[in-house]
XYZ file of C-alpha atoms in Angstrom:
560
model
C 22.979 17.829 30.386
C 19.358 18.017 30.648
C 19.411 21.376 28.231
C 21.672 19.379 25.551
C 18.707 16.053 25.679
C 16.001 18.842 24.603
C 17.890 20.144 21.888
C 18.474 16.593 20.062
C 14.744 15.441 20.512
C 14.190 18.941 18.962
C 16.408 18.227 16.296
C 15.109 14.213 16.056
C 11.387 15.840 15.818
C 12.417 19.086 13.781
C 13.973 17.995 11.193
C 11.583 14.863 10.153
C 8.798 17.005 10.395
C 9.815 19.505 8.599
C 10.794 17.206 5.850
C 6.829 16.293 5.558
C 5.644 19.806 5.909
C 7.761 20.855 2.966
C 7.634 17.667 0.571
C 4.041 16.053 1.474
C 1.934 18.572 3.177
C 3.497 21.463 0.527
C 2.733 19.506 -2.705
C -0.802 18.011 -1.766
C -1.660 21.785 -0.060
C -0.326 23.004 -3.504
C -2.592 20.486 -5.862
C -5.548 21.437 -4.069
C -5.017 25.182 -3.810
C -4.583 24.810 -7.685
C -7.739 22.909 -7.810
C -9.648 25.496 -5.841
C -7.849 29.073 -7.798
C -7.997 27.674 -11.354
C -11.738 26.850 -10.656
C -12.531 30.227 -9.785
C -10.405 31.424 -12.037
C -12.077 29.392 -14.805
C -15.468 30.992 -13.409
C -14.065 34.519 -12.773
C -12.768 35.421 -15.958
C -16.232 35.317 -17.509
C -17.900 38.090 -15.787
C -17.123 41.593 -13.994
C -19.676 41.702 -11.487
C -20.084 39.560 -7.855
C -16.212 38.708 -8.817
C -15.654 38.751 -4.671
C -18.551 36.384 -4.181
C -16.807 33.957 -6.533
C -13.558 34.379 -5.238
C -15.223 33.475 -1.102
C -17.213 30.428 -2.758
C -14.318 29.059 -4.837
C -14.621 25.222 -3.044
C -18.348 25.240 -3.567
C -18.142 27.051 -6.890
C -15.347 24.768 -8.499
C -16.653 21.782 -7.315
C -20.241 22.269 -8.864
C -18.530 23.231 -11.840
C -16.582 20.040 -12.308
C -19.909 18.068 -11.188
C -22.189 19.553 -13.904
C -19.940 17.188 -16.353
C -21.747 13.780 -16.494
C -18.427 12.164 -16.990
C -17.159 13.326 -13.925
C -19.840 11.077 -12.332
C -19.148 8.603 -15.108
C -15.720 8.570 -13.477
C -16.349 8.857 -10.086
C -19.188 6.264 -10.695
C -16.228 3.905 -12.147
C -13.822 4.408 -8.957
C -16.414 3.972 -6.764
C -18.197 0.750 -7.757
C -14.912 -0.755 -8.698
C -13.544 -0.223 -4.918
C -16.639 -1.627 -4.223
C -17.057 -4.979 -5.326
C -13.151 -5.442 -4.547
C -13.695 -4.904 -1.219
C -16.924 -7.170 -0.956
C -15.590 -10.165 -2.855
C -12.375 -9.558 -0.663
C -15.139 -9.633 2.500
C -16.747 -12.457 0.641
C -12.961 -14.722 0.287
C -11.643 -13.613 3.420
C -13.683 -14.415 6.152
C -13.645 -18.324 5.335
C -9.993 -18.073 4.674
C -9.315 -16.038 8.215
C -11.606 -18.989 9.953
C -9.357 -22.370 7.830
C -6.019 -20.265 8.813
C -6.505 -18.448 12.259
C -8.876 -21.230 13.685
C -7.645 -24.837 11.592
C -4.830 -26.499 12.177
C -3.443 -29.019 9.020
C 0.234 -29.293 7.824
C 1.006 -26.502 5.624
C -0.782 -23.842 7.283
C 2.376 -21.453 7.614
C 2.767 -22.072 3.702
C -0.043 -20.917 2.559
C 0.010 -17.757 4.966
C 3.254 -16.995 2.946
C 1.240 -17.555 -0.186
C -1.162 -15.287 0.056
C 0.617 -12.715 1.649
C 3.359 -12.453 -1.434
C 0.284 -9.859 -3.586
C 0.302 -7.343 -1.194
C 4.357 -6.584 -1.043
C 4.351 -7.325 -5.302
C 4.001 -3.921 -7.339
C 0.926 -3.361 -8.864
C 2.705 -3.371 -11.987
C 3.509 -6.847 -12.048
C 0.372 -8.089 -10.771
C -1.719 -6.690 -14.158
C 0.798 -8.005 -16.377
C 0.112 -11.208 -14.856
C -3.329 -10.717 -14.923
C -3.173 -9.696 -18.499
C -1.240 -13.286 -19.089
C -3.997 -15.162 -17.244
C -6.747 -13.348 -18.978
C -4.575 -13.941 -22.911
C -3.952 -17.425 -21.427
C -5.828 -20.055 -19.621
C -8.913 -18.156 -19.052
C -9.094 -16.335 -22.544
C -12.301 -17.977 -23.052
C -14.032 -16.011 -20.185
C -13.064 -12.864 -22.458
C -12.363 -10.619 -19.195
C -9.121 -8.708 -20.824
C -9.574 -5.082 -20.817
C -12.949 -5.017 -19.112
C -14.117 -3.693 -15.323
C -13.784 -7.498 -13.790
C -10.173 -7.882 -14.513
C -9.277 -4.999 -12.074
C -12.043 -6.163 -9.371
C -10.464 -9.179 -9.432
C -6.903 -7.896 -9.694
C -8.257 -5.832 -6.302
C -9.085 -9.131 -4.955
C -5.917 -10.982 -5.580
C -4.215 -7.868 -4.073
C -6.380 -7.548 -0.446
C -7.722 -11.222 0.091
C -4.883 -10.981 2.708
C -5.677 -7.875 4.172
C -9.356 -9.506 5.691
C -7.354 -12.909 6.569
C -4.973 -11.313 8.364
C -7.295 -8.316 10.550
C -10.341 -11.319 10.653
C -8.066 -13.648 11.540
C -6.323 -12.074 14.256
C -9.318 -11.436 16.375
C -10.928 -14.984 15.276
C -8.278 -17.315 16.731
C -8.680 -15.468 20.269
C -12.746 -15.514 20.417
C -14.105 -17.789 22.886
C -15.897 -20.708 21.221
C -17.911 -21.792 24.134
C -20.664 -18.845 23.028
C -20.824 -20.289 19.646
C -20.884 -23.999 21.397
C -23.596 -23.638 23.522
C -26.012 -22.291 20.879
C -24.885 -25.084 18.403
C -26.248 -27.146 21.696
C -28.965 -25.029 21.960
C -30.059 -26.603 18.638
C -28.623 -23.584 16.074
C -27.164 -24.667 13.348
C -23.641 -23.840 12.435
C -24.852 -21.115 10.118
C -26.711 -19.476 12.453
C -24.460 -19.925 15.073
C -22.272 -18.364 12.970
C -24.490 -15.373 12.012
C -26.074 -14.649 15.327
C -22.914 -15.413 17.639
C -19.606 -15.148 15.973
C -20.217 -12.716 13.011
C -21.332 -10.138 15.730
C -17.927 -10.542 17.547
C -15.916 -10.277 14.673
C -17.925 -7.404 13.139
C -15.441 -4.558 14.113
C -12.468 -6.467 12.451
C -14.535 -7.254 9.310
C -15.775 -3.554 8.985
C -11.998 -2.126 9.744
C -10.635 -4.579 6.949
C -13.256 -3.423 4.912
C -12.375 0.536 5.523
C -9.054 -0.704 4.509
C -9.495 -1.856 1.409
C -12.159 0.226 0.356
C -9.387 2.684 0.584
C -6.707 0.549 -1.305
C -9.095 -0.047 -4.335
C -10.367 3.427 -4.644
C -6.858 4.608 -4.846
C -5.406 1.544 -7.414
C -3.177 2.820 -10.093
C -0.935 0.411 -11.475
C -3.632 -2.167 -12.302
C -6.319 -0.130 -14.043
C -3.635 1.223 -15.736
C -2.436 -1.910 -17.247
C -5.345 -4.017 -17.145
C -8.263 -1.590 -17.594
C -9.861 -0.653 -21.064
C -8.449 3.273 -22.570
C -12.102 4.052 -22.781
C -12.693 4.260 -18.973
C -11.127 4.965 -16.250
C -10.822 5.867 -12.731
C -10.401 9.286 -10.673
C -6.207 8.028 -10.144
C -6.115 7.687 -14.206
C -8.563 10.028 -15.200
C -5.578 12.850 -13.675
C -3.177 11.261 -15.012
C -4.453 11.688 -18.414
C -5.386 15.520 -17.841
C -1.890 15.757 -16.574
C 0.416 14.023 -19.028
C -2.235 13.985 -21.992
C -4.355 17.016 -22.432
C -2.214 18.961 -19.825
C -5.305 20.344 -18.647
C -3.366 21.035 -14.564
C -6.630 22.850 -13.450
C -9.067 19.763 -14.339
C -6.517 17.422 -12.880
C -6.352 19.792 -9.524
C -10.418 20.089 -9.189
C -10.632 15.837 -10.315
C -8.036 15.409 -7.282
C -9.776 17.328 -4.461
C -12.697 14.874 -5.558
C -10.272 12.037 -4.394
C -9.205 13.603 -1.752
C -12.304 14.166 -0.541
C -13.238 10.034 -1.331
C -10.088 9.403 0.394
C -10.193 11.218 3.588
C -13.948 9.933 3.953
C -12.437 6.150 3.771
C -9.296 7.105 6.125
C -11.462 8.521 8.659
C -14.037 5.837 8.957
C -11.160 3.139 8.176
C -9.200 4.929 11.253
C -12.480 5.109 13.377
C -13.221 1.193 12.874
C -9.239 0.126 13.449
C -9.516 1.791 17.041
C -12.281 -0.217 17.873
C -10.810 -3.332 16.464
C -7.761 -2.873 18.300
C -10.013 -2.180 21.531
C -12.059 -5.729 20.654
C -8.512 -7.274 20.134
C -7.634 -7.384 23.797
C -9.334 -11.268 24.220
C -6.613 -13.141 24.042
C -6.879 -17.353 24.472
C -6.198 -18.590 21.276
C -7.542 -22.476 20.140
C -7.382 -24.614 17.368
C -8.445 -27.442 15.944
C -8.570 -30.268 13.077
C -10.706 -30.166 9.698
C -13.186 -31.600 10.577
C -16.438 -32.256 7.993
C -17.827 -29.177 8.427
C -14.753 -27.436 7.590
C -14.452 -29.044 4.126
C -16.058 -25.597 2.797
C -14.061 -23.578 4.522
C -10.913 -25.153 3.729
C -11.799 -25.419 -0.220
C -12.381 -22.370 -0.572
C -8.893 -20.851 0.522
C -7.365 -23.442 -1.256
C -9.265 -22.570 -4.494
C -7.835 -18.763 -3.160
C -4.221 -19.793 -3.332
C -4.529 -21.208 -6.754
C -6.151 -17.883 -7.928
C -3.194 -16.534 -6.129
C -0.787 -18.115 -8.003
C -2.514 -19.019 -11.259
C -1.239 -15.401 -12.239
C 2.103 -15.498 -10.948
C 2.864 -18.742 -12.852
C 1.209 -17.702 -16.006
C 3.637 -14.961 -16.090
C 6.569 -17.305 -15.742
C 5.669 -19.515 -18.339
C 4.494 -16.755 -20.688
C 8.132 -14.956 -20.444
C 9.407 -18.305 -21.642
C 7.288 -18.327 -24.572
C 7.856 -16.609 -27.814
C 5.630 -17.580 -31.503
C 4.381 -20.317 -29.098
C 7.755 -22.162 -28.814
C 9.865 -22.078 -25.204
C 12.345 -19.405 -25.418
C 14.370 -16.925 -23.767
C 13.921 -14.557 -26.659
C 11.920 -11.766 -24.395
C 14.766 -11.403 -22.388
C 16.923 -11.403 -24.847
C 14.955 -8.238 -25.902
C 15.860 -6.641 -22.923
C 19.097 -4.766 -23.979
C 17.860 -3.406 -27.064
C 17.919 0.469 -26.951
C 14.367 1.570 -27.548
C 13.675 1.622 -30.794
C 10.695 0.743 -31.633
C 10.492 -0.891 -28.284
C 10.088 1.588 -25.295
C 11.119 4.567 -26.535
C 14.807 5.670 -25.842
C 15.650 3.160 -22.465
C 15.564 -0.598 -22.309
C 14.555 -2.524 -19.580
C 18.075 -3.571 -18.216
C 18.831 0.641 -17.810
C 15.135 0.763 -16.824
C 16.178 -1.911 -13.441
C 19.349 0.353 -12.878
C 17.709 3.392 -12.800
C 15.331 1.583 -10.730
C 17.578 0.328 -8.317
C 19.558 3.529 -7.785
C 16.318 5.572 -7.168
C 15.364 3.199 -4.823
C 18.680 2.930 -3.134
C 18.008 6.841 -2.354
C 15.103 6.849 -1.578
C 15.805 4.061 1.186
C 18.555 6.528 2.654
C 16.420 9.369 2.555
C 13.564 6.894 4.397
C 16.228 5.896 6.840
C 17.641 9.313 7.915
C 14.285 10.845 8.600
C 12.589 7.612 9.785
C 14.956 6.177 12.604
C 15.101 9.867 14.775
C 11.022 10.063 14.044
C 10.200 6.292 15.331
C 12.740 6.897 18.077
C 10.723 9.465 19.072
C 7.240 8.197 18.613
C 8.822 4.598 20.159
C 9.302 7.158 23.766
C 6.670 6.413 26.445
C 5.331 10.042 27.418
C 2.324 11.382 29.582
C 0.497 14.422 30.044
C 0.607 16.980 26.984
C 3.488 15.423 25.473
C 1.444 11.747 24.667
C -1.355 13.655 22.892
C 1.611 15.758 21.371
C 2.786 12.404 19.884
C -0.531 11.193 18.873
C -0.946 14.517 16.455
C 3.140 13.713 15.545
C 1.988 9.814 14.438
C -1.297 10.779 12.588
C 1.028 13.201 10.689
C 3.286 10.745 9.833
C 0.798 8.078 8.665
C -1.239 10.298 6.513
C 0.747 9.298 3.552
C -1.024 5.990 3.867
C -4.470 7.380 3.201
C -3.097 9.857 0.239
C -2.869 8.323 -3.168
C 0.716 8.243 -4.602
C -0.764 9.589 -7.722
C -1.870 12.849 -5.597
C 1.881 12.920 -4.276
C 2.986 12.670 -7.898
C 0.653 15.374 -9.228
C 1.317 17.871 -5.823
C 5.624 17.305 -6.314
C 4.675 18.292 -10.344
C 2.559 21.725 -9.177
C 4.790 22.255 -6.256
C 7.905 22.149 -7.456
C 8.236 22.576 -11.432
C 10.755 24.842 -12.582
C 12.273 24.937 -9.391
C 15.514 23.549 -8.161
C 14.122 20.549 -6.882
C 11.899 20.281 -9.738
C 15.336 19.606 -11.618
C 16.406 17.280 -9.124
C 17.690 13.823 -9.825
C 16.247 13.186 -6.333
C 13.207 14.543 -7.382
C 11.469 11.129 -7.628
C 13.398 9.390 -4.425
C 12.254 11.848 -2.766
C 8.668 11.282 -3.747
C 9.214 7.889 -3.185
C 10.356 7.862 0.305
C 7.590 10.129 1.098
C 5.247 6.696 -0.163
C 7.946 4.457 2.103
C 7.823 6.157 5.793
C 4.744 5.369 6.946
C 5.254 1.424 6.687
C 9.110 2.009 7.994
C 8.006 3.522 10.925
C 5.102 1.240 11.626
C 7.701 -1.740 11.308
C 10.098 0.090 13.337
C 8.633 1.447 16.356
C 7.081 -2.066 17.798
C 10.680 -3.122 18.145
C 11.692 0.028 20.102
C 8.620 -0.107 22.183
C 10.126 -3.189 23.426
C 12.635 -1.620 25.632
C 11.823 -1.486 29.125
C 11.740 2.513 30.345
C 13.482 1.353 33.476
C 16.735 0.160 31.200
C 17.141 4.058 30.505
C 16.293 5.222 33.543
C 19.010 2.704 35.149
C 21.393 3.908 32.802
C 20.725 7.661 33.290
C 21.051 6.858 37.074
C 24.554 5.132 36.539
C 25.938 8.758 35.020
C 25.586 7.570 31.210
C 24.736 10.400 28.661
C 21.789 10.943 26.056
C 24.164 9.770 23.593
C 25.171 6.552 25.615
C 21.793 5.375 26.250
C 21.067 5.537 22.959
C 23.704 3.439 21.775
C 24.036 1.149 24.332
C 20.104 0.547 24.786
C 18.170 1.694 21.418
C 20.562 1.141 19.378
C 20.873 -2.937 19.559
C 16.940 -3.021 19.333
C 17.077 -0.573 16.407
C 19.546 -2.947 14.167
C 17.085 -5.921 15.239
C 14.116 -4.135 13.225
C 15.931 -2.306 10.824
C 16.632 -4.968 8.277
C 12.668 -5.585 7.833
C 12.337 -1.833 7.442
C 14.617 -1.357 5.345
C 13.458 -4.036 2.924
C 9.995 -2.744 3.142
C 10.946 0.474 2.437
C 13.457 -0.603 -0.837
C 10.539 -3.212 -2.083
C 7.969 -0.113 -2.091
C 10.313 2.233 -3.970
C 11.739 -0.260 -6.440
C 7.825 -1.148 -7.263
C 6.084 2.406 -7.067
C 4.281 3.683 -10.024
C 1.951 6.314 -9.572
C 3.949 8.996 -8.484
C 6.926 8.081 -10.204
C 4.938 7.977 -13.624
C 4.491 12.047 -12.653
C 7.564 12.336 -11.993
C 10.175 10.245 -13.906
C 12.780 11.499 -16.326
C 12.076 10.279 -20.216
C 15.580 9.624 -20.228
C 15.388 8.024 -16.550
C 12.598 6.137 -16.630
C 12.313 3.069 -13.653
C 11.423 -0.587 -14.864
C 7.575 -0.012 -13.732
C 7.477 2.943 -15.992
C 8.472 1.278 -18.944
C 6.970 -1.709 -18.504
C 3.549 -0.019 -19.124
C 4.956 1.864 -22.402
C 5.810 -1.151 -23.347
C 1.938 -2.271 -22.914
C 0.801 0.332 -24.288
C 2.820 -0.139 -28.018
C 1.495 -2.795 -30.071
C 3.956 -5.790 -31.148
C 4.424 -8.761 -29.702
C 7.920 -8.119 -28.763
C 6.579 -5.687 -27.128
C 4.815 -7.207 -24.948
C 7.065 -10.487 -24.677
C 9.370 -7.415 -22.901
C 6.665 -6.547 -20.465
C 6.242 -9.443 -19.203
C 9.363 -10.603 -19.021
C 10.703 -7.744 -17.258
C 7.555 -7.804 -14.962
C 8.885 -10.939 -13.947
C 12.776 -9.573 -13.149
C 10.374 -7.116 -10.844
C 8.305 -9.608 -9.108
C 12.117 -11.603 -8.199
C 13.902 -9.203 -7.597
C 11.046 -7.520 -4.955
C 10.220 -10.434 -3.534
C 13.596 -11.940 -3.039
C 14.250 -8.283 -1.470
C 11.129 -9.256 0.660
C 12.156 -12.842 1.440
C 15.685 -11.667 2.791
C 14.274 -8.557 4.778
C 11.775 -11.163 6.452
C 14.621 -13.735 7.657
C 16.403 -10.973 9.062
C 13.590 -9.450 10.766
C 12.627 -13.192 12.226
C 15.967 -13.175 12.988
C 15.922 -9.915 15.277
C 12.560 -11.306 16.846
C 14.636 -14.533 17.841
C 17.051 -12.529 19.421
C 14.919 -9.746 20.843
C 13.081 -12.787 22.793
C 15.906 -14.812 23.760
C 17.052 -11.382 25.444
């Protein structure tokens, strides 16, 4: 009995892991090792002698190479100052709005939490096309379309929720008596604020930070579709030596830089998260009415959720809208073939193929995600917890690797091979995007089960197999609908790998909505925006559904 247990966890740990190893750790080993030979190579071929010195310094060798170029730097320059200022006017927006919903209470607070969470589960996709209607639109007078500040502020429309929701968390359990008794003290509420509270709430702000430091440095879809052709970012600038110039060895070296940038902002981001989760442990939470010196506070998330839906209804309207009249003409468009249009699919083949890659990629998230969150769900001790520690760091590096790194390793790793010829070729890079956030939303819900339920049932004679339906498995179903919405809502949106990746005749809906950008016509982009809105439904009806049934489970979970 106990020899048959060890050989299904082996199996439930094998074969997920092995599934990373071979398509994330493979293709991302495989884009940097091409980074690092075709530098040297590049280097190599123009001299005979100290050929073995080269070959020993190829990291240092390449990398000075590629950062002789001044528009490397002009590039890296770009990514970096862009991430920047998204993540400080996200700082800047998020710390009132974490105080007016974490610490206020007023009807309609719930509301407008759903509000501003709804840009972080849309596809980037969709949120520059409705940018790009804002900025053609309503604000067309501040002339921001195509320049630097429509992404930053594309970046902040995306992560405003990311500092609410980590800020917030640890604000509405903070003590307020400190903050009272300097306000009686005679501080005023600024300072209160800046010598008593702001220190508290410094490791949340400074993890929130690392997080979205890490999300705007590695933004795709939006520079793509709002930024101008003659700049770009490290993500686009390898894209363009990729499916451009097909320059492979420039787009290798340009994505060790990013790696590099990336793994910086993971480790620091992970570093600042463990102490935030250590800070996290207060726990009396208190709230109170708007009261006068609120006002500011409370204005300014409410100007937030305009500027959070400003864009989304923009888009709407502008779908509606053809020579300036109300019409359904763009998606009438929709069914045309290509020509002249996108180029050989139309956007209603463009949402099938979109929803059958998905749909595999979900299954392929599923089958490897349930046996790995099983097993990281398991309380362990001794070796085996630290062997599960190195077992969930592996599975949530995906988080801190861009999906246009995945895209570009899959294309080195695997062209010309059989896999390269796949049609799951691009679920598969998909669901390697997806696991990360399935098994974060999964394993909370099997952590839930009380050890001594198993044990109890192992006592009573029952087998690996019946504890495993008769325990996990009713806890399992409770989470899986969130998960599983999650993961389809990720796939159906994803861009940057899948722009690698796709099929011309198989291209997905956020694939050819930027092709359609990027011809000229106003049919043209009539179609983009109307089937940017079909995407923004359809994912967040996906996400409105998986969210009932998860609140659902959560009833049912606590009523247990």
């Amino acid at each position: 009995m106990k020899q048959m247990r060890w050989i299904g966890w082996g199996i439930a740990v094998g074969i997920p892991l092995a599934f990373l190893v071979f398509f994330f750790a493979f293709p991302v080993g495989a884009m940097l090792a091409r980074g690092l030979y075709g530098a040297t190579e590049a280097v190599g071929n123009g001299t005979d002698a100290g050929s073995a010195r080269i070959v020993e310094n190829s990291l240092f060798t390449g990398l000075c190479t590629l950062l002789t170029d001044g528009y490397t730097w002009q590039i890296i320059w770009q990514t970096v100052w862009m991430a920047l200022a998204g993540t400080l006017l996200s700082v800047f927006f998020g710390i009132p709005g974490a105080y007016a919903l974490y610490r206020l209470d007023f009807p309609g607070k719930k509301l407008i939490r759903g509000i501003i969470a709804m840009p972080f589960v849309l596809p980037t996709v969709v949120v520059g096309i409705a940018f790009s209607a804002v900025f053609r639109g309503p604000l067309a007078f501040l002339r921001l379309e195509n320049s630097v500040w429509a992404v930053v502020l594309a970046m902040l429309f995306f992560n405003f929720s990311v500092i609410v929701r980590m800020v917030g968390n640890m604000w509405q359990g903070l003590d307020e008596r400190m903050s009272q008794a300097a306000r009686t003290l005679g501080a005023s509420p600024l300072r209160a604020f800046i010598t008593v509270t702001l220190p508290q709430l410094a490791p949340a702000v400074a993890a929130g930070a690392g997080v979205v430091f890490l999300y705007c440095s590695t933004a795709y879809g939006i520079v793509t579709t709002l930024g101008n052709p003659g700049y770009g970012t490290l993500e686009t600038e390898i894209y363009r030596q990729t499916a451009i110039f097909f320059n492979l060895d420039q787009a290798a070296m340009l994505s060790v830089l990013q790696f590099l940038i990336v793994a910086i902002s993971l480790l620091v981001s992970s570093r600042l998260t463990v102490h935030t989760e250590t800070a996290l442990k207060i726990k009396a939470r208190s709230y109170h009415r708007v009261y006068r010196a609120d006002w500011w506070a409370f204005g300014l998330t409410l100007s937030m959720v305009a500027f959070i839906l400003l864009p989304l209804v923009t888009l709407l309207i502008r779908s509606l809208q053809a020579d300036g009249k109300w019409s359904i003409r763009n998606y009438l468009l929709l069914s045309e073939p290509g020509a002249g249009f996108a180029g050989g699919t139309s956007v209603w083949e463009a949402v099938e193929h979109s929803v059958k890659i998905a749909g595999d990629a979900t299954l392929i998230t599923f089958f490897i995600g349930v046996p790995l969150a099983l097993v990281l769900s398991r309380r362990v001790r001794g070796a085996w917890a630290q062997a599960q520690q190195l077992l969930d760091a592996f599975v949530l590096l995906p988080l801190g690797v861009s999906t246009v790194t995945v895209g570009f390793g899959f294309l080195i790793a695997f062209s010309g091979s059989a896999i390269g010829d796949s049609p799951l070729l691009v679920p598969l890079a998909q669901a390697v995007v997806a696991l990360p956030l399935f098994i974060r939303l999964l394993v909370p819900s099997l952590r839930a089960i009380d050890p001594r339920m198993r044990e109890a049932a192992r006592t009573l004679g029952a087998t690996p197999w019946q504890v495993l339906r008769t325990i996990d498995l009713p806890y399992l179903l409770r989470g899986l609908g969130l998960a599983l919405g999650f993961a389809f809502a990720i796939s159906l949106g994803e861009f940057g790998a899948t722009s690698f990746l796709a099929n011309p005749d198989y291209l997905t809906l956020p694939v050819v909505i930027v092709k359609l950008l990027s011809r000229p016509g106003a049919d043209n982009y009539g179609m983009a925006l109307a089937g940017a809105m079909i995407l923004a439904f359809g994912t967040g009806l996906i996400m409105v559904v998986a969210e009932l049934v998860g609140a659902q489970g959560s009833e049912e979970s606590r009523a247990r």
